[in-house]
Amino acid sequence: DPNDQRTIKDAASPKEVDYQAVYNAIADSLEDEKYDDGSYGPVLVRLAWHASGTYDKNTGNGGSNGATMRFAPEANHGANAGLEKARAHLEPIKKKFPEITYSDLWTLAGVCAVQELGGPYIPWRAGRKDGNVENCTPDGRLPDADKGADHIRNIFYRMGFNDEEIVALSGAHALGRCHTDRSGFDGPWQYAPTTFSNEYFRLLFDEKWQERKWKGPPQFENKTDKSLMMLRTDMALVTDKAFKPTAQKYAKDENAFFSDFSKAFSKLIHLGVPTAQLSEPVPLKKIEDQAP
Ligand code: ZEM
């Protein structure tokens, strides 16, 4: 199976990389007052997610191993619109540390963004190998935002996640926003979209949500000031009987969310990477926890 990223051969033998130095360089690059809400963090988290969320547990193909989003057709899949900005943002880091693979770099960048924007520590292992165009995954593996709970389950069960993990992962929507020129949707999920928190869950329950009347795709707006948004898939976390209790727990208990998100996101960014390829967990310290 040419799509099977477990068959990716590495041209060179793995080299010594100072991953903390790579982490620090990414952390240093996140802030940019001219970009979006002032940080590249959210779009880097989305890059790590879309690079990993193509995994299919039944065939073993897809996942972060390969970094196949560098190539058409995967780069041009509708779900990946806008992620060229995230990839381009990491190019200078790749140039500075050429020995890191793109697939390690993209997942490490996701970890860095979550941690530096105030989220939990995320266990990360090195060892992903870069594939080539033959390893691109077919279109349609990532979730559609205008669908319901059945669709969400189909997509995430295929990756090997359960209902609790689906809810935990969805909390990443604390970060960033929708862009009309990328997905067609519009707006952020919470008032501080460059701070990782459980605000997404709190607002899901504490705000009243109504369908937005506009020319764009179907989305919800908060009644209070109409400045926030939810996708149909976000609303499913409240309307679905099995998702709701977990979402409620995270709305009330940020520590529980952080702990479960850390595990689920770590699982996500290692999906499909053969264990034999992976290093031991690499400690990646937040800037604030490093000696001055
Ligand atoms: Zn998202 N996501 N996502 N997501 N996502 C967007 C943005 C971001 C869905 C989805 O359709 C969309 C997860 C799950 C799901 C992030 C992280 C994670 C956008 C807006 C859409 C439409 C894109 C744009 O216009 O720029 C759906 C349907 C999901 C599941 C059902 C999971 C899981 C994530 C990580 C763990 C992040 C951080 C963003 C914000 C990106 C940015 O540029 O600000």
PDB file of N, CA and C in Angstrom, residues 3 29 31 42 46 53-54 56 73 83 97-98 104 106 138 142 146 161 178 180 186 193 198 208 224 235 291:
ATOM      1  N   ASN A   3       0.121   4.234   0.251  1.00  0.00           N
ATOM      2  CA  ASN A   3      -0.307   5.260   1.203  1.00  0.00           C
ATOM      3  C   ASN A   3       0.164   4.956   2.610  1.00  0.00           C
ATOM      4  N   SER A  29       8.857  32.853  17.934  1.00  0.00           N
ATOM      5  CA  SER A  29       8.274  33.338  16.674  1.00  0.00           C
ATOM      6  C   SER A  29       6.760  33.528  16.746  1.00  0.00           C
ATOM      7  N   GLU A  31       4.514  35.381  18.552  1.00  0.00           N
ATOM      8  CA  GLU A  31       3.866  36.692  18.615  1.00  0.00           C
ATOM      9  C   GLU A  31       4.103  37.500  17.352  1.00  0.00           C
ATOM     10  N   PRO A  42      -2.416  29.515  17.304  1.00  0.00           N
ATOM     11  CA  PRO A  42      -3.599  28.744  16.920  1.00  0.00           C
ATOM     12  C   PRO A  42      -3.463  28.027  15.578  1.00  0.00           C
ATOM     13  N   ARG A  46      -3.595  23.942  14.628  1.00  0.00           N
ATOM     14  CA  ARG A  46      -4.432  23.370  13.562  1.00  0.00           C
ATOM     15  C   ARG A  46      -3.581  22.582  12.566  1.00  0.00           C
ATOM     16  N   GLY A  53      -4.596  14.058  11.939  1.00  0.00           N
ATOM     17  CA  GLY A  53      -5.974  13.573  11.948  1.00  0.00           C
ATOM     18  C   GLY A  53      -6.388  12.805  10.707  1.00  0.00           C
ATOM     19  N   THR A  54      -5.465  12.590   9.792  1.00  0.00           N
ATOM     20  CA  THR A  54      -5.741  11.776   8.601  1.00  0.00           C
ATOM     21  C   THR A  54      -5.561  10.293   8.889  1.00  0.00           C
ATOM     22  N   ASP A  56      -5.851   6.468   9.771  1.00  0.00           N
ATOM     23  CA  ASP A  56      -6.882   5.435   9.656  1.00  0.00           C
ATOM     24  C   ASP A  56      -6.367   4.190  10.364  1.00  0.00           C
ATOM     25  N   PRO A  73      -1.807  16.313  -3.851  1.00  0.00           N
ATOM     26  CA  PRO A  73      -3.106  16.962  -3.654  1.00  0.00           C
ATOM     27  C   PRO A  73      -3.420  17.343  -2.199  1.00  0.00           C
ATOM     28  N   LEU A  83      -3.616  26.581   5.829  1.00  0.00           N
ATOM     29  CA  LEU A  83      -2.478  25.996   6.563  1.00  0.00           C
ATOM     30  C   LEU A  83      -1.144  26.239   5.866  1.00  0.00           C
ATOM     31  N   PHE A  97      17.244  24.699  11.649  1.00  0.00           N
ATOM     32  CA  PHE A  97      17.466  23.353  12.202  1.00  0.00           C
ATOM     33  C   PHE A  97      17.149  22.314  11.123  1.00  0.00           C
ATOM     34  N   PRO A  98      17.984  22.254  10.063  1.00  0.00           N
ATOM     35  CA  PRO A  98      17.625  21.397   8.921  1.00  0.00           C
ATOM     36  C   PRO A  98      17.548  19.913   9.275  1.00  0.00           C
ATOM     37  N   ASP A 104       8.240  15.911  12.455  1.00  0.00           N
ATOM     38  CA  ASP A 104       8.544  16.219  13.859  1.00  0.00           C
ATOM     39  C   ASP A 104       8.332  17.706  14.137  1.00  0.00           C
ATOM     40  N   TRP A 106       6.326  19.951  12.691  1.00  0.00           N
ATOM     41  CA  TRP A 106       4.923  20.391  12.746  1.00  0.00           C
ATOM     42  C   TRP A 106       4.254  19.965  14.048  1.00  0.00           C
ATOM     43  N   PRO A 138      -6.005  10.293   1.020  1.00  0.00           N
ATOM     44  CA  PRO A 138      -7.133  10.759   0.211  1.00  0.00           C
ATOM     45  C   PRO A 138      -7.902  11.876   0.921  1.00  0.00           C
ATOM     46  N   LEU A 142     -10.761  14.390   7.285  1.00  0.00           N
ATOM     47  CA  LEU A 142     -10.937  15.326   8.401  1.00  0.00           C
ATOM     48  C   LEU A 142     -12.407  15.703   8.514  1.00  0.00           C
ATOM     49  N   ASP A 146     -20.146  21.301   9.289  1.00  0.00           N
ATOM     50  CA  ASP A 146     -21.598  21.516   9.210  1.00  0.00           C
ATOM     51  C   ASP A 146     -22.377  20.222   9.450  1.00  0.00           C
ATOM     52  N   PHE A 161     -10.178   7.168  18.519  1.00  0.00           N
ATOM     53  CA  PHE A 161     -10.552   7.922  19.719  1.00  0.00           C
ATOM     54  C   PHE A 161     -11.940   7.498  20.210  1.00  0.00           C
ATOM     55  N   CYS A 178     -12.259  31.177  13.008  1.00  0.00           N
ATOM     56  CA  CYS A 178     -12.591  30.781  11.642  1.00  0.00           C
ATOM     57  C   CYS A 178     -12.397  31.996  10.748  1.00  0.00           C
ATOM     58  N   THR A 180     -13.216  33.597   6.844  1.00  0.00           N
ATOM     59  CA  THR A 180     -14.100  33.434   5.674  1.00  0.00           C
ATOM     60  C   THR A 180     -13.322  33.034   4.427  1.00  0.00           C
ATOM     61  N   ASP A 186     -16.785  32.120  10.201  1.00  0.00           N
ATOM     62  CA  ASP A 186     -16.298  33.424  10.624  1.00  0.00           C
ATOM     63  C   ASP A 186     -16.328  33.590  12.138  1.00  0.00           C
ATOM     64  N   PRO A 193      -8.792  34.479  22.278  1.00  0.00           N
ATOM     65  CA  PRO A 193      -8.460  33.323  21.424  1.00  0.00           C
ATOM     66  C   PRO A 193      -6.977  32.990  21.315  1.00  0.00           C
ATOM     67  N   ASN A 198     -10.432  26.604  29.411  1.00  0.00           N
ATOM     68  CA  ASN A 198     -11.686  25.864  29.210  1.00  0.00           C
ATOM     69  C   ASN A 198     -12.840  26.803  28.844  1.00  0.00           C
ATOM     70  N   LYS A 208     -26.227  31.819  25.295  1.00  0.00           N
ATOM     71  CA  LYS A 208     -27.329  31.314  24.465  1.00  0.00           C
ATOM     72  C   LYS A 208     -26.877  31.420  23.013  1.00  0.00           C
ATOM     73  N   THR A 224     -25.552  37.270  23.427  1.00  0.00           N
ATOM     74  CA  THR A 224     -25.094  38.418  24.210  1.00  0.00           C
ATOM     75  C   THR A 224     -24.534  39.535  23.334  1.00  0.00           C
ATOM     76  N   MET A 235     -21.738  22.496  18.600  1.00  0.00           N
ATOM     77  CA  MET A 235     -23.034  22.408  19.288  1.00  0.00           C
ATOM     78  C   MET A 235     -23.400  20.956  19.605  1.00  0.00           C
ATOM     79  N   ALA A 291      15.288  28.074  33.237  1.00  0.00           N
ATOM     80  CA  ALA A 291      16.145  28.945  34.049  1.00  0.00           C
ATOM     81  C   ALA A 291      16.446  30.219  33.262  1.00  0.00           C
TER      82      ALA A 291
END
